[in-house]
Every structure is written in structure tokens, then in C-alpha cells.
XYZ file of N, CA, C and O in Angstrom:
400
model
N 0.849 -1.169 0.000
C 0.000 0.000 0.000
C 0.899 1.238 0.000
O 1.691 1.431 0.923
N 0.786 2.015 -0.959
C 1.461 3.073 -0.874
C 0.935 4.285 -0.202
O -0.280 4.381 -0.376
N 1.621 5.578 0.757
C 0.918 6.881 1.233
C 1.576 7.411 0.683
O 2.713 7.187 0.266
N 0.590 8.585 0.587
C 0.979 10.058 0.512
C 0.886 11.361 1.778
O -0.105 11.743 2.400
N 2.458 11.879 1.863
C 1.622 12.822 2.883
C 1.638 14.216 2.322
O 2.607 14.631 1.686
N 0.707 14.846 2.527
C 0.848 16.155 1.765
C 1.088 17.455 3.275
O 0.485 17.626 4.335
N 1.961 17.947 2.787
C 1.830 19.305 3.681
C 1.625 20.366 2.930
O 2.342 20.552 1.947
N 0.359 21.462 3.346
C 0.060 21.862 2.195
C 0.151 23.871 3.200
O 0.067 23.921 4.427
N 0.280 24.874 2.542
C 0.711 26.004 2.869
C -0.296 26.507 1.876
O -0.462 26.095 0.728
N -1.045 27.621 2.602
C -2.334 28.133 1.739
C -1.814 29.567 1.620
O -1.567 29.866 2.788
N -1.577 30.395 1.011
C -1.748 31.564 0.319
C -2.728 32.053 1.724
O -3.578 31.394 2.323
N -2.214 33.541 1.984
C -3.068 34.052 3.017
C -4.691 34.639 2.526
O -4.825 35.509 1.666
N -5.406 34.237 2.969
C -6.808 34.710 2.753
C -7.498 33.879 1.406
O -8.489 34.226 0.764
N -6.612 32.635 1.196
C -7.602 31.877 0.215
C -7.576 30.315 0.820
O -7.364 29.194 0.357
N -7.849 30.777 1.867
C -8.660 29.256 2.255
C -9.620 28.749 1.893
O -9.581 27.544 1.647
N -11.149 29.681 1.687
C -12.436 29.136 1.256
C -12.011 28.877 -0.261
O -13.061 28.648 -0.863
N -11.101 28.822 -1.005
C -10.756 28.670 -2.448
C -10.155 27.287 -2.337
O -10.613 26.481 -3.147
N -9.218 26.833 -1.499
C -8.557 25.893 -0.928
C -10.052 24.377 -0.835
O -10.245 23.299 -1.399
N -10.684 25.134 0.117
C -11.257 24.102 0.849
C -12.388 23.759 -0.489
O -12.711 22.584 -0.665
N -13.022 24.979 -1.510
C -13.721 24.598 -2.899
C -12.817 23.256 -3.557
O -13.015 22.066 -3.799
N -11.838 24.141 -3.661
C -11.015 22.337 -4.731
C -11.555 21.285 -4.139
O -12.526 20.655 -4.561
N -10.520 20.925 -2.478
C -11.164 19.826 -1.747
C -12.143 19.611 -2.105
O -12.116 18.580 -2.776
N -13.485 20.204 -2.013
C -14.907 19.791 -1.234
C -15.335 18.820 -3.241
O -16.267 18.042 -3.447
N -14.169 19.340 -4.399
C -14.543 18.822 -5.547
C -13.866 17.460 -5.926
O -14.280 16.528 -6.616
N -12.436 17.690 -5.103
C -11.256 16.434 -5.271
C -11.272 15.461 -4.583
O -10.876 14.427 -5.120
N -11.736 15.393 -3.108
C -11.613 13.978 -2.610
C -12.204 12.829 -2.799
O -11.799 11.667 -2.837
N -13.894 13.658 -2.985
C -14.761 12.731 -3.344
C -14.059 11.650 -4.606
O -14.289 10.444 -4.684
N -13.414 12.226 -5.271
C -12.703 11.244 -6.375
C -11.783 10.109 -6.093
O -11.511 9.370 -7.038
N -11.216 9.844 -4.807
C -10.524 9.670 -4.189
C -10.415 7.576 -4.378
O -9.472 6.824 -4.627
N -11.818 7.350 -4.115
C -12.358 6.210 -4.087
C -12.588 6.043 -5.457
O -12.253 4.859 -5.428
N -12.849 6.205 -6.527
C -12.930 5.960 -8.016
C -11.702 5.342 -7.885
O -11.779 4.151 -8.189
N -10.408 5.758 -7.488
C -8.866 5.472 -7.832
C -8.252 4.496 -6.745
O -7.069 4.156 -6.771
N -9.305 4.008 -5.635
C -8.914 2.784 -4.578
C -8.132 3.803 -3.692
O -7.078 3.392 -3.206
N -8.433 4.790 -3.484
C -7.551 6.260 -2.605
C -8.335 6.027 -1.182
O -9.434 5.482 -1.075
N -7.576 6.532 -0.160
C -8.243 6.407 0.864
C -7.892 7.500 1.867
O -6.872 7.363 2.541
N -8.739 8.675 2.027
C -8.207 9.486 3.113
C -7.812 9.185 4.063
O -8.884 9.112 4.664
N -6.920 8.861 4.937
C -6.775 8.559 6.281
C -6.585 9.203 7.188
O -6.795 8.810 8.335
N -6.034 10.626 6.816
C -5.986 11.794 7.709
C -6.040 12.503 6.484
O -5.572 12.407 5.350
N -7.480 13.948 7.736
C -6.889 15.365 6.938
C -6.972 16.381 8.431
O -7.984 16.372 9.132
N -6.127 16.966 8.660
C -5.491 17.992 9.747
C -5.329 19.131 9.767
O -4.480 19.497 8.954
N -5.833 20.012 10.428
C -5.818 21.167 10.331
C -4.602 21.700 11.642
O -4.963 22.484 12.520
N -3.751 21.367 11.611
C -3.330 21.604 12.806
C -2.901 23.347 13.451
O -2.217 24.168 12.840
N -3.421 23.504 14.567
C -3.141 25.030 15.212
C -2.249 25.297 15.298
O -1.660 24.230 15.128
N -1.217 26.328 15.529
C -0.068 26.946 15.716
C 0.522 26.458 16.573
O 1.664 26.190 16.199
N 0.248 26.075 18.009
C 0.355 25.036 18.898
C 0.891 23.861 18.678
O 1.800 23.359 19.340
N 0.386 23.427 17.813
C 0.635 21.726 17.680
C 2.355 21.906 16.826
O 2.862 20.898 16.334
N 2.936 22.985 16.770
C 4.327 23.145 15.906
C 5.068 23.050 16.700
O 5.024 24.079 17.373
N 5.588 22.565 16.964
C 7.084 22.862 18.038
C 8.119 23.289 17.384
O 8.830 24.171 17.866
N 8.368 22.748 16.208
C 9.826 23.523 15.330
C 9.595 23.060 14.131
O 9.205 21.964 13.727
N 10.060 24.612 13.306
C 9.840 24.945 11.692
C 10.927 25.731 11.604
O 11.329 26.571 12.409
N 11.597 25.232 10.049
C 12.092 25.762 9.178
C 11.370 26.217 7.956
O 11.869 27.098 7.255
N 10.134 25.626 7.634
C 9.341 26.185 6.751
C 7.875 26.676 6.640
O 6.941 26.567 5.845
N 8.129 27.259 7.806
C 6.661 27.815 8.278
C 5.399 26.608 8.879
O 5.684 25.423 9.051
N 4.090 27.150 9.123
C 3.084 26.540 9.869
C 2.494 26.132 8.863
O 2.307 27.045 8.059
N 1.884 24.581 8.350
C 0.724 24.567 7.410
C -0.633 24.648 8.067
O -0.913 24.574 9.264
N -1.591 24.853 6.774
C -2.676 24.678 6.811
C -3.063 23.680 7.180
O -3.670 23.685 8.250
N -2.867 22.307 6.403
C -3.327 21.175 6.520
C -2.541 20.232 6.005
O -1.835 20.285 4.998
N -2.766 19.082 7.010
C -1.967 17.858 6.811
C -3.228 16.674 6.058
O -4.393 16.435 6.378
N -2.286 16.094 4.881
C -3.379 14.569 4.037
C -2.383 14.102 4.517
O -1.292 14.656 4.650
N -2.858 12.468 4.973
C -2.539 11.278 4.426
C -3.336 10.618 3.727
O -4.507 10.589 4.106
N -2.940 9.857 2.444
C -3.612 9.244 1.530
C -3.149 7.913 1.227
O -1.935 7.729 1.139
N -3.914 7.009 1.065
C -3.314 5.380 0.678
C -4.112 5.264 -0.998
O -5.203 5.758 -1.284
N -3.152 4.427 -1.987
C -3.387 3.760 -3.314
C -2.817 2.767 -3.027
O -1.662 2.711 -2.606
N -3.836 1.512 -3.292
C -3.186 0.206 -3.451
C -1.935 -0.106 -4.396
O -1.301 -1.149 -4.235
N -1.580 0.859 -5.428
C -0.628 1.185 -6.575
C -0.369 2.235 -7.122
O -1.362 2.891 -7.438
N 0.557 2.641 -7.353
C 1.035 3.857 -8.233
C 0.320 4.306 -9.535
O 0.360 5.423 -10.050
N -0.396 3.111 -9.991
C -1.020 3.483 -11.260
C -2.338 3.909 -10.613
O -3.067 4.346 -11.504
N -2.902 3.953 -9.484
C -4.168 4.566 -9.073
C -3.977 5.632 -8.654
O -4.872 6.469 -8.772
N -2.500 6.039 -7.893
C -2.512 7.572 -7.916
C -2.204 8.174 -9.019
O -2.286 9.398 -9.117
N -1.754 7.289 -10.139
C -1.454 8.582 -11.019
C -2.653 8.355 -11.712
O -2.571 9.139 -12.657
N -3.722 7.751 -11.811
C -4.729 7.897 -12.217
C -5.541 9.130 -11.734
O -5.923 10.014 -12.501
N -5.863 9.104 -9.856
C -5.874 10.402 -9.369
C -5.583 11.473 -10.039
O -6.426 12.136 -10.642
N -4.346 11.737 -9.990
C -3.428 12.756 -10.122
C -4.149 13.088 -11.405
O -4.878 14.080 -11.389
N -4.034 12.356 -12.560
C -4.493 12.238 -14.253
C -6.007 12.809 -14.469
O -6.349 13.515 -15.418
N -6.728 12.428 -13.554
C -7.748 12.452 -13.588
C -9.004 13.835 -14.094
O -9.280 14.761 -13.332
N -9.632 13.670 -15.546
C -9.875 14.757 -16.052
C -10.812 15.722 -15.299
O -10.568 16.926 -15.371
N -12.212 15.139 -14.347
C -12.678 16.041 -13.507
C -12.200 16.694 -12.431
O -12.796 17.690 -12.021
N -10.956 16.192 -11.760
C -9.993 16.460 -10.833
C -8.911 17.812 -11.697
O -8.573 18.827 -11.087
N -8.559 17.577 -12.983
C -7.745 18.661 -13.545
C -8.565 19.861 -13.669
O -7.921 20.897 -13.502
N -9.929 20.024 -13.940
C -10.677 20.707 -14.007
C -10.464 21.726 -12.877
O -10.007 22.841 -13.129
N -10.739 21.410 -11.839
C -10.674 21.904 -10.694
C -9.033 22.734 -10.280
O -8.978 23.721 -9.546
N -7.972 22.172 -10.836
C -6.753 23.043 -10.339
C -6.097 24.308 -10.003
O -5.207 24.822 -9.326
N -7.313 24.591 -11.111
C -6.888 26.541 -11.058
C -7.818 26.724 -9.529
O -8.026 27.914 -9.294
N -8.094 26.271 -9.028
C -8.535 26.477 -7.258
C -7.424 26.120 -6.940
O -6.914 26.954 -6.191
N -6.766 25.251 -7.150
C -5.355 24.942 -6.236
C -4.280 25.624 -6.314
O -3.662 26.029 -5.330
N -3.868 25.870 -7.826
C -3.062 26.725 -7.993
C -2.961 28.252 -7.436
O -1.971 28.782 -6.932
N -4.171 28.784 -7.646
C -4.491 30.182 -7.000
C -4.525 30.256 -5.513
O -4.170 31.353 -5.081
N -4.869 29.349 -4.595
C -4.650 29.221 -3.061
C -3.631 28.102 -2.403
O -3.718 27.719 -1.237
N -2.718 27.676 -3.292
C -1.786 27.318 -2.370
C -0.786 27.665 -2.768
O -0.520 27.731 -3.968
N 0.192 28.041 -1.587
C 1.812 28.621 -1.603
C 2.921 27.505 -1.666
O 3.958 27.624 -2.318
N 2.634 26.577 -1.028
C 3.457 24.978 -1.727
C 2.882 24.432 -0.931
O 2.061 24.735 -0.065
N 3.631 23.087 -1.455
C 3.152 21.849 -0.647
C 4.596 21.227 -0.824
O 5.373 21.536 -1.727
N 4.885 20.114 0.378
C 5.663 19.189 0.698
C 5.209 17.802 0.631
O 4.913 17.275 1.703
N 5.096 17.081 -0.505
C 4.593 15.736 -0.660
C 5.865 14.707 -0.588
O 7.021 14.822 -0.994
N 5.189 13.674 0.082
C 6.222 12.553 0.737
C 5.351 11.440 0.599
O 4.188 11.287 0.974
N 6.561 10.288 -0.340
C 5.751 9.609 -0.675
C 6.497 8.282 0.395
O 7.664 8.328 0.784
N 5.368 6.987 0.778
C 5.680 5.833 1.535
C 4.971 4.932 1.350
O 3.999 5.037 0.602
N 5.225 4.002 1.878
C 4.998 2.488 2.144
C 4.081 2.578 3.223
O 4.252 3.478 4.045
N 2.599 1.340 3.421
C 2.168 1.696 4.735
C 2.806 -0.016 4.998
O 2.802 -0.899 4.141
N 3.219 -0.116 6.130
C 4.221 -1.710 6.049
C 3.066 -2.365 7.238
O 3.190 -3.519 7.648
């Protein structure tokens, strides 16, 4: 089983743009054998030490295979939606793993 973790950094004041993509992308999630397992909003609090600032929100995601996330990823109603992502997020840190 492969994860994904996403750390994701929102552009200040486009969260409700942020959370539009989401509320269009996850649902897709399961078409591709995807499985949310975490999504996190974590408070300022929960940081103890950064070199690259506080995120918005933490994914973890499981694909039984690489060809289902890049199906995800590929995915034409999901591309639709990007210019929401692109316009409200400042980066992301994706890390990819094994769930063992």
C-alpha cells in the first residue's frame, strides 16, 4: 500500500478557495482505490519547530498502486478543478511511503 503525505501552505486569505477544490477532489478519491486517512488542520500550537513555516493542513492518503494515484493525479474532472489549487496554495511538501 502506498501513502501520501501532503503538507500543504495556503496563500493568506484563500482558504475558502482551498477548501472549494477539496470539497470537488476527494470525493474522487475512491474511483482510484484512494483512501483518506488523515486530513489535519493543525493550530499553531501543535508546531514545536519549523524551518518552513506553519501549514494549513496535513493529508494522508493510501493507493493500493502507483497506477491509481497517477490515475488520481491524471484524472480529467480532478484537472478541471486546479486553477482552485493553484491560486490558493503557496506549496506543498509531498512525501511519498509504504504503509508496512
Amino acid at each position: 500500500m502506498l501513502c501520501f503525505t501532503q503538507i500543504i501552505f495556503i496563500k493568506p486569505g484563500q482558504e475558502d478557495q482551498f477548501n472549494l477544490f477539496e470539497s470537488h477532489v476527494l470525493p474522487l478519491l475512491k474511483k482510484y482505490n484512494g483512501t483518506l486517512i488523515y486530513r489535519v488542520r493543525p493550530g499553531d500550537s501543535s508546531v514545536i519547530e519549523t524551518t518552513i513555516g506553519n501549514p494549513y493542513e496535513l493529508h494522508l492518503v493510501t493507493f493500493p498502486t502507483k497506477e491509481d494515484f497517477q490515475g488520481y493525479s491524471s484524472d480529467k474532472e480532478r484537472l478541471k478543478y486546479l486553477p482552485l489549487k493553484e491560486g490558493s496554495i503557496e506549496k506543498v511538501l509531498l512525501i511519498e511511503g509504504k504503509l508496512l
